[in-house]
Coordinates of C-alpha atoms and ligand atoms in Angstrom, one line a residue:
X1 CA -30.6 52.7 5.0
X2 CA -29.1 49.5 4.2
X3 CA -25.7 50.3 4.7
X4 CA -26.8 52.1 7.5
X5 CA -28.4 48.5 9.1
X6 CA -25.0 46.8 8.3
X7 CA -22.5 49.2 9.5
X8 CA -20.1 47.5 11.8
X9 CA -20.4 47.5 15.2
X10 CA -18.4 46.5 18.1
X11 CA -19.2 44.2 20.8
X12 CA -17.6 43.6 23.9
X13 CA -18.0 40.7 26.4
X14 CA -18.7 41.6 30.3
X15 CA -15.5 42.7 30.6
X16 CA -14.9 45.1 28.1
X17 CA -12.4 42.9 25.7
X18 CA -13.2 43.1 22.1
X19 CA -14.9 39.7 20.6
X20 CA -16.6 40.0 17.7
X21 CA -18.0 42.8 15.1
X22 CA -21.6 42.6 14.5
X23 CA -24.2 44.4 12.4
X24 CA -25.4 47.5 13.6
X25 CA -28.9 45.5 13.1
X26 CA -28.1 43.2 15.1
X27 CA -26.6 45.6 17.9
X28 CA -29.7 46.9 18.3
X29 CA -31.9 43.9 18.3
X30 CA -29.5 42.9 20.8
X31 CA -30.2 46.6 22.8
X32 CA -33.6 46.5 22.6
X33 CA -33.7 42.9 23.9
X34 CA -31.7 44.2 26.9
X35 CA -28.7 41.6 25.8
X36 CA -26.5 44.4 25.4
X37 CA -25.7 47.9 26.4
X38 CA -24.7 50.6 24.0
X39 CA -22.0 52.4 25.1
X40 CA -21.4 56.1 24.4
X41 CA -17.7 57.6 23.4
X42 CA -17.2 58.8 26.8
X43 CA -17.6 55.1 27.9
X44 CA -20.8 55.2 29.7
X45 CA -23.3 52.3 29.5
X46 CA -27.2 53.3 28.2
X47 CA -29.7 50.9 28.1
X48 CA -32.2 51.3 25.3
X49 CA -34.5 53.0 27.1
X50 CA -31.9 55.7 28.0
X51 CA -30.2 55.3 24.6
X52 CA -33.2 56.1 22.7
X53 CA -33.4 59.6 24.5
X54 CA -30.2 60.6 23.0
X55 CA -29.7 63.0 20.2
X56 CA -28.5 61.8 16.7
X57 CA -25.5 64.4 16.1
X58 CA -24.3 65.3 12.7
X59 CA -22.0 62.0 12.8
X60 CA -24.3 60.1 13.8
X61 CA -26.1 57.0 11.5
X62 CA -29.9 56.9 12.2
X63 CA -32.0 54.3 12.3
X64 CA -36.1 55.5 12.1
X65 CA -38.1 54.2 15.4
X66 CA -42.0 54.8 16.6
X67 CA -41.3 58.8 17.7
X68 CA -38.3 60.0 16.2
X69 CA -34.8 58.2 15.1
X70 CA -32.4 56.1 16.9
X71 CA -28.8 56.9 17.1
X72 CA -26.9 53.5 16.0
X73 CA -24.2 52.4 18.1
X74 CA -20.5 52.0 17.4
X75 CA -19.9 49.7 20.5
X76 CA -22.2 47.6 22.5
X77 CA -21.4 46.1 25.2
X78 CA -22.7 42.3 26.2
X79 CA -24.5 42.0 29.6
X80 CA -24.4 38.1 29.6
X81 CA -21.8 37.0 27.5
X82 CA -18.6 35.3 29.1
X83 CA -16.9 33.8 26.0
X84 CA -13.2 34.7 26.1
X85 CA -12.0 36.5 22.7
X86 CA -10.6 34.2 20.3
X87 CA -6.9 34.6 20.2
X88 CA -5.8 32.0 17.2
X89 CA -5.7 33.5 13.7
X90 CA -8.7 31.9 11.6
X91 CA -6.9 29.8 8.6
X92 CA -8.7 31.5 5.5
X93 CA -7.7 32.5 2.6
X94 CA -7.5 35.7 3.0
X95 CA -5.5 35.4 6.3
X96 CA -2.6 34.0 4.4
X97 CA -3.2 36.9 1.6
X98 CA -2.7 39.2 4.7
X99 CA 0.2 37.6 6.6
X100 CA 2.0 37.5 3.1
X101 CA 1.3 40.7 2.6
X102 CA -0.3 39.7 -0.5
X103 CA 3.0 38.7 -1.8
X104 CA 3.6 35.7 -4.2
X105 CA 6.3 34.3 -1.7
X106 CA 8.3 32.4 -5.0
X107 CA 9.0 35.8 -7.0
X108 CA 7.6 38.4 -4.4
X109 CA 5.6 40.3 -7.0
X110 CA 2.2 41.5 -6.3
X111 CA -0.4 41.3 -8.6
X112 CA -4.0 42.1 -8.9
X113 CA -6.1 40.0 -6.2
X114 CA -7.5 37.8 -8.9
X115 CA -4.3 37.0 -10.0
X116 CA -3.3 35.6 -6.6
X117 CA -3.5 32.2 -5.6
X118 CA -2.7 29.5 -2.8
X119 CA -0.4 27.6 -3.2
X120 CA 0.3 24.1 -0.6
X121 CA 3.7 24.4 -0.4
X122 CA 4.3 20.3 0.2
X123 CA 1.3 19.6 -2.7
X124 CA -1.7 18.0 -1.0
X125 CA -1.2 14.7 -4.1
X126 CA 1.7 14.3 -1.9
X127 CA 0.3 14.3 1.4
X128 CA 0.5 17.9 2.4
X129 CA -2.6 19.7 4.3
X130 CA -3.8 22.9 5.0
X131 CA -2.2 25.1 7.8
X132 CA -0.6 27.9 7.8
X133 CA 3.0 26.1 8.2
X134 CA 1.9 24.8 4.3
X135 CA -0.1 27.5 2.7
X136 CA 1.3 30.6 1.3
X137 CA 0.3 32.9 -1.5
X138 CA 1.4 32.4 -4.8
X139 CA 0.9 34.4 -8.6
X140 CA -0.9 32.3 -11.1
X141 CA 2.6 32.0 -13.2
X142 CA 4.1 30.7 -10.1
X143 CA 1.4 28.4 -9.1
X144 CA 1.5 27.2 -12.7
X145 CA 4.9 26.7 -12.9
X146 CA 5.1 24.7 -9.0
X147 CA 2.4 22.4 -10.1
X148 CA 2.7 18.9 -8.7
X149 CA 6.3 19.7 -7.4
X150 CA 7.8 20.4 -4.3
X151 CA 9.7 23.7 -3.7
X152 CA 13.3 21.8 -4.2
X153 CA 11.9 19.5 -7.1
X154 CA 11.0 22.8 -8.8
X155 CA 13.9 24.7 -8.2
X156 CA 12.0 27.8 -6.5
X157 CA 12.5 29.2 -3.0
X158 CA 10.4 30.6 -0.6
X159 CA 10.6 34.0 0.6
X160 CA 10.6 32.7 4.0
X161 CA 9.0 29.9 5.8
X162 CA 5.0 30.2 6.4
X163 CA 3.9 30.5 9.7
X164 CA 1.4 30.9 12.3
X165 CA 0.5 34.6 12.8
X166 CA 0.0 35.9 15.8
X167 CA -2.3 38.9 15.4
X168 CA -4.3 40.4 18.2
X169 CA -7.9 40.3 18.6
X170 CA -8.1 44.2 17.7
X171 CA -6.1 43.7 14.9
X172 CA -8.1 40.8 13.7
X173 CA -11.5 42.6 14.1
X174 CA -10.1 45.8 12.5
X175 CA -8.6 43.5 9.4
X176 CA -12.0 42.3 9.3
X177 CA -14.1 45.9 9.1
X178 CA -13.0 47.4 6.7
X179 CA -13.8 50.8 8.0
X180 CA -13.5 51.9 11.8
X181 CA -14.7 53.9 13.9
X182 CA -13.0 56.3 16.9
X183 CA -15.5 55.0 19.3
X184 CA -13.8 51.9 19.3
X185 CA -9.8 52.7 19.6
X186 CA -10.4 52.8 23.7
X187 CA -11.6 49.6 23.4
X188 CA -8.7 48.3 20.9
X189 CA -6.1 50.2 22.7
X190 CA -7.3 48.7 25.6
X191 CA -7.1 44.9 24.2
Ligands
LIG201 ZN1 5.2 34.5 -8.3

């Protein structure tokens, strides 16, 4: 049931691009409210009225309701909501683990997670900041062994320069699930 309640879902703005994952809680608070419409695999828009009358199929999650159970969406669809999806790659931690491929970018091994650090490139006690042009990934040994130094003063070389990725909306919200779902690859194709 929990799991159930926090199964991703996607949500679309008014006109049909991909912005955001949500909970599938919070998909159908925003259903029942009348905030959003789910949408069905064959792309047709219920309301929750009409949603509510639908069968829940073998591949369906359930949620319980007053009368019965309520098939949980995989896409919803936002009646009101105008924000353009957010093109620019969030700067996290993770997000340089993924563009390096979760590479240490000194010796190119690739440890365990929790052996993985981030490593400013130009060191921050020497005026360097955080973006992705001075952040890469880097093994604890590596890390270590950097310390204080630049690249050049500590006679290691990058793998190549860091940079600014350039992933797509889809790809950024399907990095981000963790699992998928086919009701959402028109959507993703589409984006
Ligand atoms: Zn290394």
């Amino acid at each position: 049931m929990t799991d159930v309640l926090a199964s991703p879902v996607l949500v679309l703005n008014r006109h049909f691009q991909p912005v955001q994952l949500t909970t599938a809680k919070r998909a159908v608070v925003l259903l029942y409210g009348g905030a959003a419409q789910a949408i069905d695999e064959a792309g047709e828009p219920y309301d929750f009225a009409l949603w509510r009358t639908l069968p829940v199929r073998a591949d369906d999650d359930a949620l319980p309701i007053v009368g019965g159970a309520l098939r949980v969406p995989r896409v919803v669809h936002l009646c009101r909501y105008e924000r353009q999806p957010r093109t620019s790659v969030r700067l996290t931690r993770r997000n340089v683990m993924l563009r390096d491929a979760h590479e240490c970018q000194y010796c190119g091994r690739r440890p365990p997670l929790r052996d993985l650090n981030i490593d400013h490139v130009i060191p921050r006690s020497r005026g360097g900041g955080d973006s992705w042009e001075n952040l890469v990934t880097a093994c604890r040994p590596c890390n270590l062994r950097k310390g204080w130094k630049t690249p050049d003063e500590a006679n290691m070389r990058l793998a190549r320069s860091p940079f600014r990725p350039r992933w797509s909306v889809a790809a950024q919200l399907l990095l981000a699930a963790g699992e998928r779902f086919k009701e959402w690859d028109p959507f993703l194709k589409a984006s």
